[in-house]
PDB file of C-alpha atoms in Angstrom:
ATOM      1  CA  UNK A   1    -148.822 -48.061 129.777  1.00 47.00           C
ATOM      2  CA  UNK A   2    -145.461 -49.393 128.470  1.00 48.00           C
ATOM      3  CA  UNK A   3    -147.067 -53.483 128.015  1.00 50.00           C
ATOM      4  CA  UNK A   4    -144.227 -56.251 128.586  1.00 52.00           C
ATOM      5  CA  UNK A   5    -142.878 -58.043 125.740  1.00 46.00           C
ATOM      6  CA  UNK A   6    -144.612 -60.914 124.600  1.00 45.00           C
ATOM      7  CA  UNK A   7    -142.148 -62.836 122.413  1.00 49.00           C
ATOM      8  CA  UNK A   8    -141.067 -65.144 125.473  1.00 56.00           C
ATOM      9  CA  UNK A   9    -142.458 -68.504 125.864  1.00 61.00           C
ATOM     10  CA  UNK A  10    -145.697 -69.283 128.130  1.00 76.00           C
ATOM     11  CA  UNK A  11    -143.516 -70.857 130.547  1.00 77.00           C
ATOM     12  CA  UNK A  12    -140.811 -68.516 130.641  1.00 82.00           C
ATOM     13  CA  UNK A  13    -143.648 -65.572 131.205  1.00 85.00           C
ATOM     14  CA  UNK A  14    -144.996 -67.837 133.788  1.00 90.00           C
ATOM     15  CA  UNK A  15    -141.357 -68.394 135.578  1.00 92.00           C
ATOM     16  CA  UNK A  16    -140.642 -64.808 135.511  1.00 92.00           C
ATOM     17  CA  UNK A  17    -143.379 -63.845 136.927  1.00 95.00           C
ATOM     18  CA  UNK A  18    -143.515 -66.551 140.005  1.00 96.00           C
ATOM     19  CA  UNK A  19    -140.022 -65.255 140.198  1.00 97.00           C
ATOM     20  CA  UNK A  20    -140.597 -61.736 140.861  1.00 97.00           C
ATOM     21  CA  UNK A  21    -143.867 -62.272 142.925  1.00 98.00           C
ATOM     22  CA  UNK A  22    -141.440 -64.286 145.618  1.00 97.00           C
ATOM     23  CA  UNK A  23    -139.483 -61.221 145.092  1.00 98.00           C
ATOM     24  CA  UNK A  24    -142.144 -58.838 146.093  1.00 98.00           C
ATOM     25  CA  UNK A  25    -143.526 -61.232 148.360  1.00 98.00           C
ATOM     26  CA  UNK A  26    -140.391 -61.724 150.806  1.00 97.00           C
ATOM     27  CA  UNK A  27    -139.373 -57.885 150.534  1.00 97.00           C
ATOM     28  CA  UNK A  28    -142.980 -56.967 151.469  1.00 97.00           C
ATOM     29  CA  UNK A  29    -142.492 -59.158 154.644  1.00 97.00           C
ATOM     30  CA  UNK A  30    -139.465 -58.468 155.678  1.00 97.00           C
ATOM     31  CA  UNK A  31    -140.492 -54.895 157.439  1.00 96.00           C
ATOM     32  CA  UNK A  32    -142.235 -56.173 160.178  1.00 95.00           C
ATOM     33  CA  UNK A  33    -140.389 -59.305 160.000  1.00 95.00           C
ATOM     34  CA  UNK A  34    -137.082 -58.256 159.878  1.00 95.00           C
ATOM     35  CA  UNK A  35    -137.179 -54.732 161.340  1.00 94.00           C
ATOM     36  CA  UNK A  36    -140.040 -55.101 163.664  1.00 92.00           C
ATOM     37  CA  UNK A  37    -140.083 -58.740 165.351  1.00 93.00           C
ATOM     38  CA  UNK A  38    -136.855 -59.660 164.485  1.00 93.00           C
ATOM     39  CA  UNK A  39    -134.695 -56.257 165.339  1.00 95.00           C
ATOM     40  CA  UNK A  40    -137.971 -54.506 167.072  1.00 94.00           C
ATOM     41  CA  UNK A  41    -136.149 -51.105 165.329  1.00 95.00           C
ATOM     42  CA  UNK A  42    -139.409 -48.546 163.957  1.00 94.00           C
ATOM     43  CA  UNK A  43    -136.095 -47.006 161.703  1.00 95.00           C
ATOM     44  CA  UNK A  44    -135.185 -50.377 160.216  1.00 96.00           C
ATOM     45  CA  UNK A  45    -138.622 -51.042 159.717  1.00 96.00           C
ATOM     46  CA  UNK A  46    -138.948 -47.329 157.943  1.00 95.00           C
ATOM     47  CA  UNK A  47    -136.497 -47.817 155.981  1.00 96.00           C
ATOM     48  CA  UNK A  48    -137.092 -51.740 154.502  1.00 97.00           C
ATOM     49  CA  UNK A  49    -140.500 -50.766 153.462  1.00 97.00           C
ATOM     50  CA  UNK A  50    -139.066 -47.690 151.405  1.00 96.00           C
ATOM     51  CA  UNK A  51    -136.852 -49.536 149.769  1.00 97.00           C
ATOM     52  CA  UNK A  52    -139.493 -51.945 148.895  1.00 98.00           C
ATOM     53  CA  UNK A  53    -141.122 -49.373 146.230  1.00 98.00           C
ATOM     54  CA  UNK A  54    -136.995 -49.199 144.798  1.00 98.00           C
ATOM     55  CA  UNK A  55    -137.686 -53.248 144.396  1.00 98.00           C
ATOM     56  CA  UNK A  56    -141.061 -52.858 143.185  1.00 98.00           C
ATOM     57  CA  UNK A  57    -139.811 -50.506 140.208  1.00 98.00           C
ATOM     58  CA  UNK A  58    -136.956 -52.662 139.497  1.00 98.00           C
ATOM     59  CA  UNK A  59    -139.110 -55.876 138.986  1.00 98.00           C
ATOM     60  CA  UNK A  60    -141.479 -54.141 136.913  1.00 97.00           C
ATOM     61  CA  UNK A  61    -138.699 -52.935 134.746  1.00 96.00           C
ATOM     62  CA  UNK A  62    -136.872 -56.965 134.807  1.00 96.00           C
ATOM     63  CA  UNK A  63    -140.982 -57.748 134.004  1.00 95.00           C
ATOM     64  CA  UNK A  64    -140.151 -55.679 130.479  1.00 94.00           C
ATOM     65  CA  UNK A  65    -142.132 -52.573 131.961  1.00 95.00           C
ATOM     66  CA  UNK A  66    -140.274 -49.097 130.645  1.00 95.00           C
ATOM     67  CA  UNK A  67    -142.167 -47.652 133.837  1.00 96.00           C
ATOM     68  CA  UNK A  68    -141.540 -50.072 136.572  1.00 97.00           C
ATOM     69  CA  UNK A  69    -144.503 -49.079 138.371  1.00 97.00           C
ATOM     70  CA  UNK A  70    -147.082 -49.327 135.370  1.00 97.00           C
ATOM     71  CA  UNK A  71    -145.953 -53.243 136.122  1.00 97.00           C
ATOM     72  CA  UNK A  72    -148.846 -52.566 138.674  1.00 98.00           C
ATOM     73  CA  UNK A  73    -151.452 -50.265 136.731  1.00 97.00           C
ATOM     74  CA  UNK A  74    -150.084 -47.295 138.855  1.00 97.00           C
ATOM     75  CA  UNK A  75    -149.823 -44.820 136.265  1.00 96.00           C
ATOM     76  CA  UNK A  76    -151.128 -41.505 138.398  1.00 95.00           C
ATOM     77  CA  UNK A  77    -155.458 -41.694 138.279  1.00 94.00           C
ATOM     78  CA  UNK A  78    -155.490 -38.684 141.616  1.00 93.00           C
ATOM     79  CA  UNK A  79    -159.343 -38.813 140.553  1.00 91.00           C
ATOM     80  CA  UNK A  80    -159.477 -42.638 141.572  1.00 92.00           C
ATOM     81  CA  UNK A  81    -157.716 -41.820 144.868  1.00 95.00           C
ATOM     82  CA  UNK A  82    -159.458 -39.104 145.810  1.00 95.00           C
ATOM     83  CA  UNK A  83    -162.764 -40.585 145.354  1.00 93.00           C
ATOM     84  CA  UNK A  84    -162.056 -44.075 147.176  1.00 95.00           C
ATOM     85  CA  UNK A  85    -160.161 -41.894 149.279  1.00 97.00           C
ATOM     86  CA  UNK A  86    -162.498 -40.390 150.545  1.00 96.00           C
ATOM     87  CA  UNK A  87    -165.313 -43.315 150.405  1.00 95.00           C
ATOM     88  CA  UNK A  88    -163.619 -44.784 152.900  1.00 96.00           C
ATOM     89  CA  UNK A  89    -162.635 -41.929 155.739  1.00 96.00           C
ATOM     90  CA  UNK A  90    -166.900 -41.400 155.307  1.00 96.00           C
ATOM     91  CA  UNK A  91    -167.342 -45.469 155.752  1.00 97.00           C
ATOM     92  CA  UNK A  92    -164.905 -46.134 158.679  1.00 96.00           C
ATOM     93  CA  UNK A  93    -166.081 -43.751 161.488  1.00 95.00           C
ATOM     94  CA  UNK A  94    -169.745 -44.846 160.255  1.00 96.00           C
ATOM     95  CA  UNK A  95    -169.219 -48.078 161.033  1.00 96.00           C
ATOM     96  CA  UNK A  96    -167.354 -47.609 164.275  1.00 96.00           C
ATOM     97  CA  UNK A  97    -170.429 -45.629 165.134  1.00 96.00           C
ATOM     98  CA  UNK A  98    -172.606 -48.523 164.291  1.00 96.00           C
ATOM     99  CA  UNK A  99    -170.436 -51.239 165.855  1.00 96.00           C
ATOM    100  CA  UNK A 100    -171.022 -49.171 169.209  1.00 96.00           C
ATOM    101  CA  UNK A 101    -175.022 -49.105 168.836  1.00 96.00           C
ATOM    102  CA  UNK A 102    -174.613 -53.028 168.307  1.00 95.00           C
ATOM    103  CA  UNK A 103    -172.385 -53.058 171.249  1.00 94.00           C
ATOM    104  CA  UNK A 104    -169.226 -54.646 169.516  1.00 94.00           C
ATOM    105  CA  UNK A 105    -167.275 -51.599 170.268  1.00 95.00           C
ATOM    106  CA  UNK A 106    -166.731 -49.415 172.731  1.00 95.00           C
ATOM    107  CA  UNK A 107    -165.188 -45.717 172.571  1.00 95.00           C
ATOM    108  CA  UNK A 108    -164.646 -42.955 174.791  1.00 94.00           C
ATOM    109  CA  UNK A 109    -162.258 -39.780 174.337  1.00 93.00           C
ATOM    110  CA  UNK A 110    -158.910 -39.722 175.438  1.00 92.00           C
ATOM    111  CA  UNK A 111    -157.850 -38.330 178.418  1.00 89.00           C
ATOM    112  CA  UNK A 112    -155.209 -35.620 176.887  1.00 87.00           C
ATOM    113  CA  UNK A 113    -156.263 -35.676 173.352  1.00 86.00           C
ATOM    114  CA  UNK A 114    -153.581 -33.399 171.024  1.00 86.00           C
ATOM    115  CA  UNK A 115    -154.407 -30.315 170.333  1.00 88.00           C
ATOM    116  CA  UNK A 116    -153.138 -27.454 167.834  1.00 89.00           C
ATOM    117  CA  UNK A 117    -149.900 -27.850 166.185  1.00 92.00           C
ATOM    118  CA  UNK A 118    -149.195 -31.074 167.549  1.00 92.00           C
ATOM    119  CA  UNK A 119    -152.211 -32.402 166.039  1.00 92.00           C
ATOM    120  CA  UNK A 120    -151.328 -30.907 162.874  1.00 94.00           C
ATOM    121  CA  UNK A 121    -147.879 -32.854 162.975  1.00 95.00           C
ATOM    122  CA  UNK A 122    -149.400 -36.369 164.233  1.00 95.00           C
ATOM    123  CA  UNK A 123    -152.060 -36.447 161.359  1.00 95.00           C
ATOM    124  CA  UNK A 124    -148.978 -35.466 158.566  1.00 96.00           C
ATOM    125  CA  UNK A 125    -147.183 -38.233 160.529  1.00 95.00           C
ATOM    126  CA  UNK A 126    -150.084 -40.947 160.082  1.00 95.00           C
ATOM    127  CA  UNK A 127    -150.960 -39.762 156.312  1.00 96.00           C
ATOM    128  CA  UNK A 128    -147.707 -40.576 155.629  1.00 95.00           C
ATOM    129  CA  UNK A 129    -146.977 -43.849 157.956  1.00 95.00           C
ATOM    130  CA  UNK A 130    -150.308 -45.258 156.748  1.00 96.00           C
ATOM    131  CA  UNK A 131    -149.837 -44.481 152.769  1.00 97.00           C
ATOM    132  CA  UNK A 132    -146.830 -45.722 151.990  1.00 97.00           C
ATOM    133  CA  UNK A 133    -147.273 -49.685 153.551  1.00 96.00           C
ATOM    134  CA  UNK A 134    -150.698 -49.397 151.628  1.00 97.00           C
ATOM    135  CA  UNK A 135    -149.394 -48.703 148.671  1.00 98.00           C
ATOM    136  CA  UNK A 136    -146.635 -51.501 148.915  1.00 98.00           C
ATOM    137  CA  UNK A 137    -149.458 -54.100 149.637  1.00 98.00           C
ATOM    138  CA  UNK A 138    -151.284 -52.889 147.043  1.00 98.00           C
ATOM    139  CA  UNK A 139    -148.443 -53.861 144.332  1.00 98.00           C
ATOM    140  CA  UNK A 140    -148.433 -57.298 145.920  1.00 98.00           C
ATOM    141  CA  UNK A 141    -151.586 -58.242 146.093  1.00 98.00           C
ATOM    142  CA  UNK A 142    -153.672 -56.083 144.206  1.00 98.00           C
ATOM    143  CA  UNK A 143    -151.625 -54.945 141.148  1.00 98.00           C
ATOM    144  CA  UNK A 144    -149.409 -57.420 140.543  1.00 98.00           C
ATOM    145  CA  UNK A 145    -151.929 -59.641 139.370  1.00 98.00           C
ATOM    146  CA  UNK A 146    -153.969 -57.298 137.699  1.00 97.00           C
ATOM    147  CA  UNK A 147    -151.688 -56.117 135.592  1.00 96.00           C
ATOM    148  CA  UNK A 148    -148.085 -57.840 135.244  1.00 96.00           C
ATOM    149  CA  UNK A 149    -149.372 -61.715 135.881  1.00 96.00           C
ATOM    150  CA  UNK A 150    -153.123 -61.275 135.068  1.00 96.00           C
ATOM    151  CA  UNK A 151    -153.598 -65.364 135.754  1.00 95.00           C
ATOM    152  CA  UNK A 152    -157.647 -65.075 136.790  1.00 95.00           C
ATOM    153  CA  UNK A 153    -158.342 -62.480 134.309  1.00 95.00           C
ATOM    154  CA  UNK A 154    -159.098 -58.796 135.267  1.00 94.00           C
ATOM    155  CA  UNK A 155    -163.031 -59.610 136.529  1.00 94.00           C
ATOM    156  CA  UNK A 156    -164.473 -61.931 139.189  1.00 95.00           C
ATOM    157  CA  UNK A 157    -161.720 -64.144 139.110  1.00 97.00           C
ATOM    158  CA  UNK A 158    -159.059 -61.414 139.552  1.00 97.00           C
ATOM    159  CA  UNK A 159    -161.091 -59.944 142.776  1.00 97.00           C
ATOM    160  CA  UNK A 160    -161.361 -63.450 144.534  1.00 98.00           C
ATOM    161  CA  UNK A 161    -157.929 -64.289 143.667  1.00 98.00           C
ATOM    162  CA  UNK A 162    -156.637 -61.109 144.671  1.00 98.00           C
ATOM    163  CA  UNK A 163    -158.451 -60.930 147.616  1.00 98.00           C
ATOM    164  CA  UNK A 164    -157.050 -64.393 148.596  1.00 98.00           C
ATOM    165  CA  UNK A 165    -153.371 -63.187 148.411  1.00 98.00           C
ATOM    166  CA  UNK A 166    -154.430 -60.157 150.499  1.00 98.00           C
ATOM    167  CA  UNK A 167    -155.106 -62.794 153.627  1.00 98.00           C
ATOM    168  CA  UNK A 168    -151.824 -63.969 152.728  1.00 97.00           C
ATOM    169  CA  UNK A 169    -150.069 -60.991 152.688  1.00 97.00           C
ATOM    170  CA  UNK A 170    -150.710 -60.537 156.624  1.00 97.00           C
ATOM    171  CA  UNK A 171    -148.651 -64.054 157.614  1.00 96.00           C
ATOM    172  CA  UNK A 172    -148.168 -62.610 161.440  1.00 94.00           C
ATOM    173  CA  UNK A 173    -151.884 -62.507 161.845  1.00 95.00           C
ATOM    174  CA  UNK A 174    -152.650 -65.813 160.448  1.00 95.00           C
ATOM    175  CA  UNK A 175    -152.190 -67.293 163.938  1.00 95.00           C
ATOM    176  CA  UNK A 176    -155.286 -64.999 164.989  1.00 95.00           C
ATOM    177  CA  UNK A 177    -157.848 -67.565 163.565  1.00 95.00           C
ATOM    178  CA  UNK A 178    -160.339 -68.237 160.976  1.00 96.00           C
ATOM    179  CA  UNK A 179    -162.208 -64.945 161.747  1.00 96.00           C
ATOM    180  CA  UNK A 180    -159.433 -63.052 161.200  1.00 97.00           C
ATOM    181  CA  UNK A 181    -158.880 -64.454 158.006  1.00 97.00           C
ATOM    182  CA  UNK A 182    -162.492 -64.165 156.799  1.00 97.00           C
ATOM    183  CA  UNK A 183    -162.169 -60.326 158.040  1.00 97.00           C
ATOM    184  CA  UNK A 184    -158.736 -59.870 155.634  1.00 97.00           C
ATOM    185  CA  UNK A 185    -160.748 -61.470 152.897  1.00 98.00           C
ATOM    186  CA  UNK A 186    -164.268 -59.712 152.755  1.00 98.00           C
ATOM    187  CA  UNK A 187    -161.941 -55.922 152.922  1.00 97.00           C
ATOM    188  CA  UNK A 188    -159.857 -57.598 150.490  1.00 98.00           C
ATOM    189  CA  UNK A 189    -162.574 -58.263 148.126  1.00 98.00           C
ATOM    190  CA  UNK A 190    -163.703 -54.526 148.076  1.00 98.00           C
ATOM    191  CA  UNK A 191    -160.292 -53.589 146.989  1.00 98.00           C
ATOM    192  CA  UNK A 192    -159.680 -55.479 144.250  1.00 98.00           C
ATOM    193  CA  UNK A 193    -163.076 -54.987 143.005  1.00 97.00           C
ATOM    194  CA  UNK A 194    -161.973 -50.814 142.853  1.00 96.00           C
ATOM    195  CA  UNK A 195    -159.429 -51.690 140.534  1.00 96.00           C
ATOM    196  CA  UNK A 196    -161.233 -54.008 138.468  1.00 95.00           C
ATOM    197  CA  UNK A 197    -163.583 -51.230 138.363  1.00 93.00           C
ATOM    198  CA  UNK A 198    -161.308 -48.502 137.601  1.00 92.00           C
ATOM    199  CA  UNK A 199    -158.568 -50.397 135.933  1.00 94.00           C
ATOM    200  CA  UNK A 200    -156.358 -48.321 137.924  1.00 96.00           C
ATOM    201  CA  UNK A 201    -154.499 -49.506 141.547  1.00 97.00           C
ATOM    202  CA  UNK A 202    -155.172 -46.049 142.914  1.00 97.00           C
ATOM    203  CA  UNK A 203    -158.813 -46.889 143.626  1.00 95.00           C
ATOM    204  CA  UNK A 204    -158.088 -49.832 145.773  1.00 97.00           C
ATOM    205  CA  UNK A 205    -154.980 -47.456 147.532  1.00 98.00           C
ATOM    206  CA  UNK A 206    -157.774 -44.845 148.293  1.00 97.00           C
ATOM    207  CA  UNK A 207    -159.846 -47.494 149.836  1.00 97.00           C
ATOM    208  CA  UNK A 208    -157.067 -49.116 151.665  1.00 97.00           C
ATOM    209  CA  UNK A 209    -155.422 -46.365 152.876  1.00 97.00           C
ATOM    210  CA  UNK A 210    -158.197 -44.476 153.842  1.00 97.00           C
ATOM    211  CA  UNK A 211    -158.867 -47.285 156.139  1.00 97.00           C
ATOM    212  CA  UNK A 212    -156.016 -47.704 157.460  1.00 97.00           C
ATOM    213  CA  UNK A 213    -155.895 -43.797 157.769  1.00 97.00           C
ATOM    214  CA  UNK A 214    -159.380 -43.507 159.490  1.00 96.00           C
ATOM    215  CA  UNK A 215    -158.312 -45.863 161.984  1.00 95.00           C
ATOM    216  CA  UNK A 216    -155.385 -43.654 163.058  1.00 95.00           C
ATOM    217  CA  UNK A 217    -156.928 -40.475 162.827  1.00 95.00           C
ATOM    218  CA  UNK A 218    -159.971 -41.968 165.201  1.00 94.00           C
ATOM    219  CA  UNK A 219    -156.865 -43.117 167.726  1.00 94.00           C
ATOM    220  CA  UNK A 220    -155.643 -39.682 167.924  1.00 93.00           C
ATOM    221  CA  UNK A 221    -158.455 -38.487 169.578  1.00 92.00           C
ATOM    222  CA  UNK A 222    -160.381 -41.696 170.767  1.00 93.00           C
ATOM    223  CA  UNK A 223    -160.009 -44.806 172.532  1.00 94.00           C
ATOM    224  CA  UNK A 224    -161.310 -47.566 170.357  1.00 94.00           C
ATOM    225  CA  UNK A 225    -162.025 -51.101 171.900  1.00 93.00           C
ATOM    226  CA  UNK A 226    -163.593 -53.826 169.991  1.00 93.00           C
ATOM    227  CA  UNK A 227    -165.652 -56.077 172.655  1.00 94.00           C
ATOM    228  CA  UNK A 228    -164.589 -59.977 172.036  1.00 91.00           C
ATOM    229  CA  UNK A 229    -164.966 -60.822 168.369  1.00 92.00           C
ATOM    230  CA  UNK A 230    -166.645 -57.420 167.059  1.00 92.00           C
ATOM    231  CA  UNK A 231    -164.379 -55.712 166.047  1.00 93.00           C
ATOM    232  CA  UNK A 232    -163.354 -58.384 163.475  1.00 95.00           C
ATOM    233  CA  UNK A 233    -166.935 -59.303 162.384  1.00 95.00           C
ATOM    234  CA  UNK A 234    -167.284 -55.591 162.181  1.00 96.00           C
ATOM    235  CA  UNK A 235    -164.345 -55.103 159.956  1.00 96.00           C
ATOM    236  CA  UNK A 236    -165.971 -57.767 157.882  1.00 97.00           C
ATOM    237  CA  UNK A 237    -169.357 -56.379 157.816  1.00 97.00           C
ATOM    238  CA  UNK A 238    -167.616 -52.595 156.802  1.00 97.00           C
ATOM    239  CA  UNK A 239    -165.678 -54.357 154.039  1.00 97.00           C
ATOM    240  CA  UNK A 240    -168.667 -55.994 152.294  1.00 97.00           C
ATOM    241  CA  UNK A 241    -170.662 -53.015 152.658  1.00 97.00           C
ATOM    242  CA  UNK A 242    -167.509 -51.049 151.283  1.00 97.00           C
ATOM    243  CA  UNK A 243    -167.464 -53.534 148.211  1.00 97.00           C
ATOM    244  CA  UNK A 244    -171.312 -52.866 147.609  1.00 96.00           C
ATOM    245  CA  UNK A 245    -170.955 -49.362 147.227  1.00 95.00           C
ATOM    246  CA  UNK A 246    -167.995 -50.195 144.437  1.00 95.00           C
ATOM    247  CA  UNK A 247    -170.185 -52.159 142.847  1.00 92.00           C
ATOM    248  CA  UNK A 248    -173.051 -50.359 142.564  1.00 90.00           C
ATOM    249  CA  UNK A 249    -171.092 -46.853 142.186  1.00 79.00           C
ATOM    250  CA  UNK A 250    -171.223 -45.669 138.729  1.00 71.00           C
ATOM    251  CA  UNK A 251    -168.351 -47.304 137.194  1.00 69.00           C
ATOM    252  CA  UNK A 252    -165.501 -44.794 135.675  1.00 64.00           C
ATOM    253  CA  UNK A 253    -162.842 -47.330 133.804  1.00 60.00           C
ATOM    254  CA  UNK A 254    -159.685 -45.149 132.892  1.00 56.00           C
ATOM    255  CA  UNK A 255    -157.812 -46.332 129.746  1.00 53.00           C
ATOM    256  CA  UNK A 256    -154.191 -47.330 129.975  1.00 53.00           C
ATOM    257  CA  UNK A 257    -151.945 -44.878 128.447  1.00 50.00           C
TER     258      UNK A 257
END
C-alpha cells in the first residue's frame, strides 16, 4: 500500500475526503441515473460505469495514493475473491431453495432455457455485467471508508457505517420502503464485515458479486418470483446468515503491502 500523506491539517484531510466521496458518490449514480432513467440507453449506461473505475483511480491518486486503487484496499488478494466468491454462488441458490419450502418464492424452469454455446456466451456476458457495477459499489461504500476516510475505525463501527452508506448507495430503490431498506442493510453488513475481516475489498467483491452473479445465472435457466414481501425478508434472512458464516469463518487478515 502506497498510505496518503499525512502532513495536511485534520480539516483539510477531512475536506478532501468529503470532497472526493461526493465525487464518487454522484459518478456512481449517474449510470442508471443518467444513462438508464434519464436517456434509457444500456450503451450510455455501459459506458458511465466504466469510466467510473477511470474516476475512482484518479481520486485515489488526488487522495495522495501512488496506486489510485489501493485508495480502496484493492491491491489484488484473488484468494479473498475466490473464497467469498464462491461462499456466496453456494449461499444464494440455498436460500432460494429454502425461500420456496417457506413458500416466499416460487420457481419453475423456463420455457426455452439456452442451451450450448449460447449459454456459454450469456454466463461470460453476466460475469462480466454483474462484476464490474460490484466492484464500483464496493469503492463507494465499502472501501472508501475503510481505507482512504477510515472515520468509524476499521471494526464494528466501520461495518455499521459502511453498511449504512450501502442503503444509500441504491437512491432509486429508496422509494420501495422500509423493508427494502432493512434488506440493503443486513447484505450490507456481511460485506463490510469480509473486509474488516480480510483487510482486503476483494472479500466483500466476492460476496457481492457472487450475489449479484447467482441471481443471474439462476434467471438464465429459471423463473424466479418472490411471493409479496419474501423475497425481501429473504434477502435479509440470506444476508445475516451470509455475515455469520464471515464471522465465524476462520479469519485470514492479509497485510497491506
Amino acid at each position: 500500500m502506497s498510505p496518503a500523506p499525512s502532513e495536511s491539517s485534520p480539516p483539510r484531510v477531512a475536506l478532501h475526503c468529503a470532497l472526493a466521496f461526493v465525487v464518487l458518490f454522484a459518478c456512481y449514480e449517474a449510470p442508471e441515473g443518467v444513462g438508464g432513467k434519464l436517456l434509457g440507453s444500456f450503451a450510455v449506461t455501459a459506458v458511465l460505469m466504466i469510466l467510473f473505475h477511470a474516476v475512482a483511480w484518479g481520486v485515489g491518486r488526488w487522495l495522495g495514493y501512488r496506486n489510485g486503487f489501493h485508495a480502496y484496499a484493492l491491491e489484488w488478494r484473488g484468494s479473498a475473491l475466490a473464497r467469498a466468491l464462491a461462499l456466496m454462488l453456494v449461499l444464494k441458490p440455498v436460500s432460494v431453495l429454502a425461500g420456496v419450502a417457506l413458500g416466499w418464492m416460487r420457481v419453475q424452469p423456463l420455457t426455452n432455457p439456452q442451451i450450448g454455446t449460447a449459454l456459454l456466451v450469456a454466463v461470460l456476458g453476466a460475469a462480466v455485467s454483474t462484476f464490474v457495477p460490484s466492484v464500483a459499489e464496493d469503492i463507494v461504500a465499502r472501501g472508501f471508508w475503510y481505507r482512504a476516510w477510515p472515520v468509524a475505525g476499521q471494526g464494528a463501527g466501520y461495518v455499521v457505517l459502511s453498511a449504512g452508506v450501502f442503503v444509500l448507495t441504491h437512491v432509486y430503490r429508496l422509494g420501495n420502503g422500509p423493508l427494502e431498506w432493512l434488506m440493503l442493510f443486513c447484505t450490507g453488513l456481511a460485506y463490510a464485515a469480509a473486509v474488516a475481516r480480510t483487510g482486503s475489498l476483494w472479500g466483500a467483491v466476492g460476496l457481492h458479486w457472487g450475489w449479484n452473479l447467482a441471481n443471474a445465472l439462476l434467471d438464465l435457466q429459471l423463473d424466479v418470483n418472490a411471493v409479496g414481501q419474501g423475497g425481501r425478508v429473504l434477502s435479509a434472512v440470506t444476508g445475516l446468515v451470509a455475515l455469520g458464516l464471515v464471522v465465524v469463518l476462520p479469519k485470514r487478515r492479509v497485510a497491506p503491502v
